[in-house]
Tab-separated table of C-alpha atoms in Angstrom:
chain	number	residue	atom	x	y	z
A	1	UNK	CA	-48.152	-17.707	-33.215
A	2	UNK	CA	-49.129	-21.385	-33.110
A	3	UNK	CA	-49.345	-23.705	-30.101
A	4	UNK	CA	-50.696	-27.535	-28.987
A	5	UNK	CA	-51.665	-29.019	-25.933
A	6	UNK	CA	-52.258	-32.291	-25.024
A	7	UNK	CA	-53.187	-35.029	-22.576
A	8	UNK	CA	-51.797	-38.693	-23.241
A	9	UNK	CA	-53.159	-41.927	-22.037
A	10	UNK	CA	-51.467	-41.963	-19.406
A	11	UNK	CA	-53.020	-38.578	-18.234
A	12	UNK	CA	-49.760	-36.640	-18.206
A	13	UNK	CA	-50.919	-32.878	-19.814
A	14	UNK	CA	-47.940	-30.599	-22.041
A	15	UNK	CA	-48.257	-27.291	-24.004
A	16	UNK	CA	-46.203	-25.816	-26.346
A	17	UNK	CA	-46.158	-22.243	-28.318
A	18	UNK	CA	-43.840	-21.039	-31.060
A	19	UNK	CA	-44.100	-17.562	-32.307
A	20	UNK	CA	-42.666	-14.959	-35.010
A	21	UNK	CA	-43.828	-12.123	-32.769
A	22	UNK	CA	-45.218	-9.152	-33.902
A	23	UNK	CA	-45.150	-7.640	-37.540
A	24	UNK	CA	-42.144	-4.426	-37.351
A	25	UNK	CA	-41.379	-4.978	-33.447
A	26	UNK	CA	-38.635	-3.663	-32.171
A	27	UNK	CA	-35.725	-3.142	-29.801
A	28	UNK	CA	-35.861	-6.951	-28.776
A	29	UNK	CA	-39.569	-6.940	-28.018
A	30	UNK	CA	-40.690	-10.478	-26.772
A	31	UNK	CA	-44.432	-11.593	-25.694
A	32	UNK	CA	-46.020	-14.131	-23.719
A	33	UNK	CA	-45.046	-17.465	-25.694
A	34	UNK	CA	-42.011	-17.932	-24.522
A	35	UNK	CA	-43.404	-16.631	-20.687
A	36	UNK	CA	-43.859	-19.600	-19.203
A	37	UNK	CA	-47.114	-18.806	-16.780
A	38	UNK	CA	-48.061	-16.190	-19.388
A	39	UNK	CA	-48.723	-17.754	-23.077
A	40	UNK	CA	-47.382	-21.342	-22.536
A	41	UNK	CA	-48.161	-23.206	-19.360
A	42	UNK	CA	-49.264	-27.291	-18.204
A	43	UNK	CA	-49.951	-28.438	-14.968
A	44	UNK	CA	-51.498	-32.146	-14.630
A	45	UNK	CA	-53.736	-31.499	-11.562
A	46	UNK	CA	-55.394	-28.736	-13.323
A	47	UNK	CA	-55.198	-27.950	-17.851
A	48	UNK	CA	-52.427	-27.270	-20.360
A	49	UNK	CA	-52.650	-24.254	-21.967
A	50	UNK	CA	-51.157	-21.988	-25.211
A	51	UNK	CA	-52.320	-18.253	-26.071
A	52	UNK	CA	-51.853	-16.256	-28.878
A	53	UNK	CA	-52.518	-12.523	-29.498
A	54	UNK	CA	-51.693	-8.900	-28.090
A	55	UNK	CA	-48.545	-10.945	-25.406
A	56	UNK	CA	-48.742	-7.617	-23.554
A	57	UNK	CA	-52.090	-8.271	-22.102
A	58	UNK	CA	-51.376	-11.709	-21.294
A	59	UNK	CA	-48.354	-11.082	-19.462
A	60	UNK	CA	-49.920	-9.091	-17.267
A	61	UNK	CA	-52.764	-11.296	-16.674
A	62	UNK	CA	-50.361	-14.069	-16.132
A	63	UNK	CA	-53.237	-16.174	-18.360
A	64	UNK	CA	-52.366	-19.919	-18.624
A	65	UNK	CA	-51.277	-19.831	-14.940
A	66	UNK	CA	-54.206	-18.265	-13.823
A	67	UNK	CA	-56.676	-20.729	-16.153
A	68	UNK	CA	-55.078	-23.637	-14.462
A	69	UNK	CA	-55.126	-21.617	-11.208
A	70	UNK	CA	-58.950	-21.815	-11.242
A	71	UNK	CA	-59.115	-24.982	-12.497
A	72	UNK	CA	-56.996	-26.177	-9.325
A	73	UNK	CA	-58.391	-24.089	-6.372
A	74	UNK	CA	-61.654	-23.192	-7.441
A	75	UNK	CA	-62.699	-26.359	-9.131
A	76	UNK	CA	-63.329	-24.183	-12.299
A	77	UNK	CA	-63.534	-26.515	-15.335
A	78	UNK	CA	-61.238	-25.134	-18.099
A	79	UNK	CA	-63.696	-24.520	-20.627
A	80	UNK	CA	-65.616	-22.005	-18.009
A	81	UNK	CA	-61.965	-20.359	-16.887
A	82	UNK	CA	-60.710	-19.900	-20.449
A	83	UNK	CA	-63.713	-17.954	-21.208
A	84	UNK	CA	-63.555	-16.004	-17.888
A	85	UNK	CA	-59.916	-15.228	-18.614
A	86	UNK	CA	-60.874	-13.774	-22.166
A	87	UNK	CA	-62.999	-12.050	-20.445
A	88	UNK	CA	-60.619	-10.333	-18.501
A	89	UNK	CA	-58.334	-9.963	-20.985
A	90	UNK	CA	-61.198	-7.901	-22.909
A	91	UNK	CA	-61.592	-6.110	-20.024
A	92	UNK	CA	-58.695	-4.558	-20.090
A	93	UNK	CA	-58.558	-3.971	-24.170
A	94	UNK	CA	-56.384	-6.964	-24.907
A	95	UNK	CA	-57.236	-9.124	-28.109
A	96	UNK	CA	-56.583	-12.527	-28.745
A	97	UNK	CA	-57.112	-16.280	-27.503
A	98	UNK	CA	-56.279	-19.465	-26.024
A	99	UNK	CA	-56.885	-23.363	-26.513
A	100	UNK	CA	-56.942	-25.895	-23.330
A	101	UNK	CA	-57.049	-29.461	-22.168
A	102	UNK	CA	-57.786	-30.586	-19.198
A	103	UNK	CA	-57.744	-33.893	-16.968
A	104	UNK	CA	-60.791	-35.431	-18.955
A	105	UNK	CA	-62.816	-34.620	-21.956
A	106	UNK	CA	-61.479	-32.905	-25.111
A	107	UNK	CA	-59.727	-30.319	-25.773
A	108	UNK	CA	-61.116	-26.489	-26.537
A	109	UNK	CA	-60.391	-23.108	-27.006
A	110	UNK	CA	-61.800	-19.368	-26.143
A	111	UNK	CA	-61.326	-15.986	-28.252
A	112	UNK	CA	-62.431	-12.368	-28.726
A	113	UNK	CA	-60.947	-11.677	-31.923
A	114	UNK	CA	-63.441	-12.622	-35.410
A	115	UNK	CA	-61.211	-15.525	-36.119
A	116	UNK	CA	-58.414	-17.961	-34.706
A	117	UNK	CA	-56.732	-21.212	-36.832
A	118	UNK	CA	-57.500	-23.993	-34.325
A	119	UNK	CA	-58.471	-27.381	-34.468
A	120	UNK	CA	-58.767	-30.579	-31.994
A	121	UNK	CA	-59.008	-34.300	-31.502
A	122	UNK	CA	-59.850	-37.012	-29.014
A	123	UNK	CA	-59.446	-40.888	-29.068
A	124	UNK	CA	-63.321	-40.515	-28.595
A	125	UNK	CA	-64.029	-37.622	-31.042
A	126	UNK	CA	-64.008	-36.682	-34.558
A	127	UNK	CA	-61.374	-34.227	-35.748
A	128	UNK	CA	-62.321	-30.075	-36.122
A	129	UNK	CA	-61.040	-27.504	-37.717
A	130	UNK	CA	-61.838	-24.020	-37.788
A	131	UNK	CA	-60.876	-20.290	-38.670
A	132	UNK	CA	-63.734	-17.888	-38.251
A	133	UNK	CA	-65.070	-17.350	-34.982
A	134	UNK	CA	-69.314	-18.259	-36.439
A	135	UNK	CA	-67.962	-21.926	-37.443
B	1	UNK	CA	-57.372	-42.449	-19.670
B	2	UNK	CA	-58.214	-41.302	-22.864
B	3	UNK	CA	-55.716	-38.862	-24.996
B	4	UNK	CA	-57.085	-35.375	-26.209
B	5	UNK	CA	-55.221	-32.610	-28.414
B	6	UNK	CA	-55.886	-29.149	-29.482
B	7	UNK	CA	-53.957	-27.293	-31.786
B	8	UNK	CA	-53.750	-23.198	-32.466
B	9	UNK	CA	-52.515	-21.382	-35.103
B	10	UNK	CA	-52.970	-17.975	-34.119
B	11	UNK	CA	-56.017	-15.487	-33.809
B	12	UNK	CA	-56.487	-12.337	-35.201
B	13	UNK	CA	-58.953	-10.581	-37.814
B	14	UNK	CA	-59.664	-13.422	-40.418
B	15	UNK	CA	-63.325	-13.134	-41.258
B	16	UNK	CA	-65.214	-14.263	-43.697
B	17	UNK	CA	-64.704	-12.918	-47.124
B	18	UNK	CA	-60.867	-11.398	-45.564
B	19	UNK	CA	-58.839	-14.539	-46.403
B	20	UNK	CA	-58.710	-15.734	-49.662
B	21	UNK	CA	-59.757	-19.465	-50.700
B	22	UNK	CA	-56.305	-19.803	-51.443
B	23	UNK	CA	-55.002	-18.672	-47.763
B	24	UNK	CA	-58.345	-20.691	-46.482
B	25	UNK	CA	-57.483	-23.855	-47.872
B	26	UNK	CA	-54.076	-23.772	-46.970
B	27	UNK	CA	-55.105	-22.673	-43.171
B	28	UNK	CA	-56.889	-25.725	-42.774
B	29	UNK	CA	-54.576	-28.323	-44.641
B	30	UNK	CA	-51.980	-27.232	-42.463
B	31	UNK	CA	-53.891	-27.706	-39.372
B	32	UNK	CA	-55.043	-30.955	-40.449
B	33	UNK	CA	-51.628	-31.695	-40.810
B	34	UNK	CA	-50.361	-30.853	-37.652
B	35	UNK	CA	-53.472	-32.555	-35.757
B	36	UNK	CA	-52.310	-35.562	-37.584
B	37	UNK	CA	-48.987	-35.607	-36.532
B	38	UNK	CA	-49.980	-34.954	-32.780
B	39	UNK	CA	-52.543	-37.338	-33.304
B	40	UNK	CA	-50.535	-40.045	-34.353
B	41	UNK	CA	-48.046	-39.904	-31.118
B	42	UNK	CA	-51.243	-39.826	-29.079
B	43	UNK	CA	-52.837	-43.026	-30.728
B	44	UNK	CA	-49.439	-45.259	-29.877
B	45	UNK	CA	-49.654	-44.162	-26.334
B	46	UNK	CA	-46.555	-41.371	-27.419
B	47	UNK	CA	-46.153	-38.470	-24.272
B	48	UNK	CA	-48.264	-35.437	-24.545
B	49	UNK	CA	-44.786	-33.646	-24.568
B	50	UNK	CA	-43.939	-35.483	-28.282
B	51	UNK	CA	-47.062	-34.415	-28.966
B	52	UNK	CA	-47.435	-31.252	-28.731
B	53	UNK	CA	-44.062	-30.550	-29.968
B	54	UNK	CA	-45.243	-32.933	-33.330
B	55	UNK	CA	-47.803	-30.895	-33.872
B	56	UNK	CA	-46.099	-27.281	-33.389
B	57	UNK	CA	-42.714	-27.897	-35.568
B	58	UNK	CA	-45.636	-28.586	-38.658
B	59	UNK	CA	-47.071	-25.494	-37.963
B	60	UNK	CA	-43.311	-24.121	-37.491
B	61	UNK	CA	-42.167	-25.910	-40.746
B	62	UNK	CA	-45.724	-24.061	-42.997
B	63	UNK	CA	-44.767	-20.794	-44.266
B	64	UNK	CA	-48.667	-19.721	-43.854
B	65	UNK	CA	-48.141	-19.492	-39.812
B	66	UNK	CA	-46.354	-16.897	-37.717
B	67	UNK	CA	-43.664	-19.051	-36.553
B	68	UNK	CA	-40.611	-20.671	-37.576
B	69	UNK	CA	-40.400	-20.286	-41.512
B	70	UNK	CA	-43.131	-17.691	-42.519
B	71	UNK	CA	-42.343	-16.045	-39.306
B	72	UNK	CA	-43.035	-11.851	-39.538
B	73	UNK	CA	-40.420	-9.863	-39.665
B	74	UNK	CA	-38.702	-7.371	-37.122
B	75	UNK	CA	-38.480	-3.400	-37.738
B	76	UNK	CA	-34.869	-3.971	-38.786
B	77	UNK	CA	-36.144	-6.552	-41.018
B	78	UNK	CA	-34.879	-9.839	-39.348
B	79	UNK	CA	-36.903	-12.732	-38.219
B	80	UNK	CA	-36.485	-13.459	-34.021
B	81	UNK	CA	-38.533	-16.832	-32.990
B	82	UNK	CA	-39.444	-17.260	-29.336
B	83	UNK	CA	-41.067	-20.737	-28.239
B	84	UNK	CA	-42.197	-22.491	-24.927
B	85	UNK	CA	-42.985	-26.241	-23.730
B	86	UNK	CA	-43.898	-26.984	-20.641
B	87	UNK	CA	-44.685	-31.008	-18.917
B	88	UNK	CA	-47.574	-30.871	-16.620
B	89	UNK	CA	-46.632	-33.933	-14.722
B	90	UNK	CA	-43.433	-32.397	-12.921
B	91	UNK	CA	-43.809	-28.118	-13.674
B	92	UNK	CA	-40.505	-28.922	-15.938
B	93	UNK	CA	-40.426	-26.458	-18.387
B	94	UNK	CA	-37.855	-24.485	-21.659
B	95	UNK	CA	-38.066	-21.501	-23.184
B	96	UNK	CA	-36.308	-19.603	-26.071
B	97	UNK	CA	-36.585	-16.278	-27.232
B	98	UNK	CA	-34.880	-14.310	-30.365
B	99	UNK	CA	-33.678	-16.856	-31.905
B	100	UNK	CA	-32.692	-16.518	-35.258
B	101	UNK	CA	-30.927	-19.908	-36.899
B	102	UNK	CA	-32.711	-22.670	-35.043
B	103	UNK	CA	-35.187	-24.451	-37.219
B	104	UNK	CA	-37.695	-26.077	-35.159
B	105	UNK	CA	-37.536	-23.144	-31.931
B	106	UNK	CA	-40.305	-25.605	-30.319
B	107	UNK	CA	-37.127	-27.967	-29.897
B	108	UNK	CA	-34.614	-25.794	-29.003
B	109	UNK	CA	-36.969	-24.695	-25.635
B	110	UNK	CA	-37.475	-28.631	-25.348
B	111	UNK	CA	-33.498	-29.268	-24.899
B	112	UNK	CA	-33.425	-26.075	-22.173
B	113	UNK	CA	-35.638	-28.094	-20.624
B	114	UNK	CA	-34.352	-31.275	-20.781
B	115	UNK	CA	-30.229	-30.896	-21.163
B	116	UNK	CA	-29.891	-27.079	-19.011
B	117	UNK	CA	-30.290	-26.342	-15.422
B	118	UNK	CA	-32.498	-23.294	-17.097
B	119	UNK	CA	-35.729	-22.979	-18.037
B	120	UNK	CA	-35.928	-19.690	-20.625
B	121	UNK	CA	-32.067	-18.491	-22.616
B	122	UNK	CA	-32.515	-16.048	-24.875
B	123	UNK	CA	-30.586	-14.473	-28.307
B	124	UNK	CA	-27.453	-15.587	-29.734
B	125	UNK	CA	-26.639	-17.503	-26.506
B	126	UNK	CA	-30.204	-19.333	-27.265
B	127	UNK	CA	-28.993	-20.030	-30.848
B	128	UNK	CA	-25.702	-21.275	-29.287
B	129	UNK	CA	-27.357	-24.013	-27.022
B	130	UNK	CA	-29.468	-25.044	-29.617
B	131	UNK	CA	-26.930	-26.039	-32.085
B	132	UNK	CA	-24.629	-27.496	-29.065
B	133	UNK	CA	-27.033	-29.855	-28.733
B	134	UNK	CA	-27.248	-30.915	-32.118
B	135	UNK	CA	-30.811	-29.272	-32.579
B	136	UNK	CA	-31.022	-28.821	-36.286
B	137	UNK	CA	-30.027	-24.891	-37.431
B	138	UNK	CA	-31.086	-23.076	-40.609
B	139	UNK	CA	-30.147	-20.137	-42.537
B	140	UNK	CA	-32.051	-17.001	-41.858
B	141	UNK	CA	-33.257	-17.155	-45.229
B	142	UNK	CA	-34.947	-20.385	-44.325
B	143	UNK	CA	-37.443	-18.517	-41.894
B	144	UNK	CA	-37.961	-15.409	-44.785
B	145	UNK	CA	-41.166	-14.893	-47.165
B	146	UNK	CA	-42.149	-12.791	-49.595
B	147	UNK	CA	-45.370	-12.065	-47.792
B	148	UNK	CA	-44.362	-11.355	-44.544
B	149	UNK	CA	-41.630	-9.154	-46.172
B	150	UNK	CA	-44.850	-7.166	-47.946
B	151	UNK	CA	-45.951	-7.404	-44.416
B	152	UNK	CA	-43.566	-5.523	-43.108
B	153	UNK	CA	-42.869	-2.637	-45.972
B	154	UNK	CA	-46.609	-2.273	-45.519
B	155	UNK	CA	-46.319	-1.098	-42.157
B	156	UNK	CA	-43.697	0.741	-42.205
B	157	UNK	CA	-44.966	2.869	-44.787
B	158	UNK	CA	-46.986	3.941	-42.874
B	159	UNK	CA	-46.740	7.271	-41.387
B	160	UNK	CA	-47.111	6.478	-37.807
B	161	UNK	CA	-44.426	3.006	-38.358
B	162	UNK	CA	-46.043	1.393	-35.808
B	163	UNK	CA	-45.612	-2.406	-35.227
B	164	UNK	CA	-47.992	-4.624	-35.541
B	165	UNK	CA	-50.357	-3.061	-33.121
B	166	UNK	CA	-53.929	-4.455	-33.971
B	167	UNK	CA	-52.639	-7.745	-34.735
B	168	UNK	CA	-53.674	-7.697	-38.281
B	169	UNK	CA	-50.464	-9.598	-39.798
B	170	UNK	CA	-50.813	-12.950	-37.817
């Protein structure tokens, strides 16, 4: 699975995710990319946000609606509901992660499994890019 | 306003020492390349929606990430892409799942969005939309490699034929 989000200057927000799916799935099994509210979501009063991992788990959780959900009524920024909703979704045995942007600063990510491809830039940032979760 | 972009290209059980330098190097070149090509719609004041989808038809285009070619591969042994985009400025969002000979599935859901009164269409009628509206298709065997088809014969072998459960394959 691979996603992007992003926030222009203008301030508008979009996510994207694009997936294979699971290795040997079957019988027309489809997970939370294409869900919009579930992998893929982007809301410009609150974050855009893409997940990858176990789509089971974060269909039920309903997790990029439910970031920017906190973002938007609870004032949550989107770094501290990312982590919360990993959180949850380790709760509940589900494995995997998400990255964000919100309204201001850059962009960032949360995960519970040892590694995740990701990277991120910012008109006012230096480029990253990681794999394992210690870098 | 300043622009911001992050990029994914999956999680899973990479550690240290798991991936080879090879698979390493190639990881990060091709996330370098997408964050360029995001980058670069950000820095001439592009939409975040050409942005994002920049960045994800790289990743869909590099065989070393689950999606688009290097996809994995169904139990049957055929590759189904599903992809999302969403705008944040008016909730509009397109979705696609199973399809099968659309190249970049990132643009097919962008044209449900944009040219459909829908928002998700999935399998062959998915496939049908895209290419009505002149998104570019491909041959299944564009999506296919050898890994992922290792991948694959690796888990079925094995007794209990499970899918992908503990997300080891991408």
């Amino acid at each position: 699975t691979v996603g992007a989000v992003a926030r222009d200057m203008a301030g508008r927000m979009a996510a994207a995710t694009s997936t294979g799916g699971l290795t040997g799935k079957k019988w027309g099994r489809v997970g939370d990319s294409p869900l919009i509210g579930a992998g893929t979501y982007a809301d410009d009063r609150a974050a855009a946000v893409s997940c990858t991992g176990a789509g089971e788990y974060f269909i039920r959780l309903g997790i990029a609606h439910e970031l920017c959900a906190r973002v938007r009524l609870a004032g949550d920024l989107p770094s501290a509901a990312g982590e919360a909703m990993i959180g949850e979704l380790g709760t509940m045995g589900g494995k995997g992660g998400l990255i964000h942007v919100g309204r201001d600063g850059p962009g960032g990510w949360a995960f519970n499994t040892p590694g995740m491809y990701r990277a991120r830039a910012a008109a006012d940032a230096a480029p990253e890019i990681a794999i394992y979760g210690d870098e | 306003m300043s622009w911001a972009l992050a990029i994914h290209g999956g999680s899973g059980s990479m550690r240290r020492g798991h991936l080879s330098q090879a698979d390493d190097e190639a990881g990060r070149a091709g996330l370098a390349a997408a964050l360029e090509a995001g980058a670069a719609v950000l820095r001439r004041g592009g939409s975040a929606l050409d942005a994002a989808q920049a960045a994800v038809e790289v990743l869909e285009d590099d065989p070393h990430f689950n999606a688009g070619r290097g996809s994995v591969f169904t139990a049957e042994g055929r590759i189904e892409c599903d992809a999302a985009i969403m705008a944040g400025s008016d909730l509009a969002a397109g979705a696609v799942a199973g399809l099968r000979t659309t190249r970049h599935p990132v643009a097919a859901a962008r044209a449900v969005m944009e040219r459909s009164p829908h928002v998700f269409l999935a399998g062959a009628g998915a496939d049908a939309f895209a290419h009505a509206h002149d998104i570019e298709a491909a041959d299944p065997a564009w999506f296919e490699t050898a890994e992922r088809r290792r991948q694959l014969d690796e888990i079925l072998a094995r007794p209990d034929g499970r899918f992908d459960s503990d997300m080891k394959y991408g």
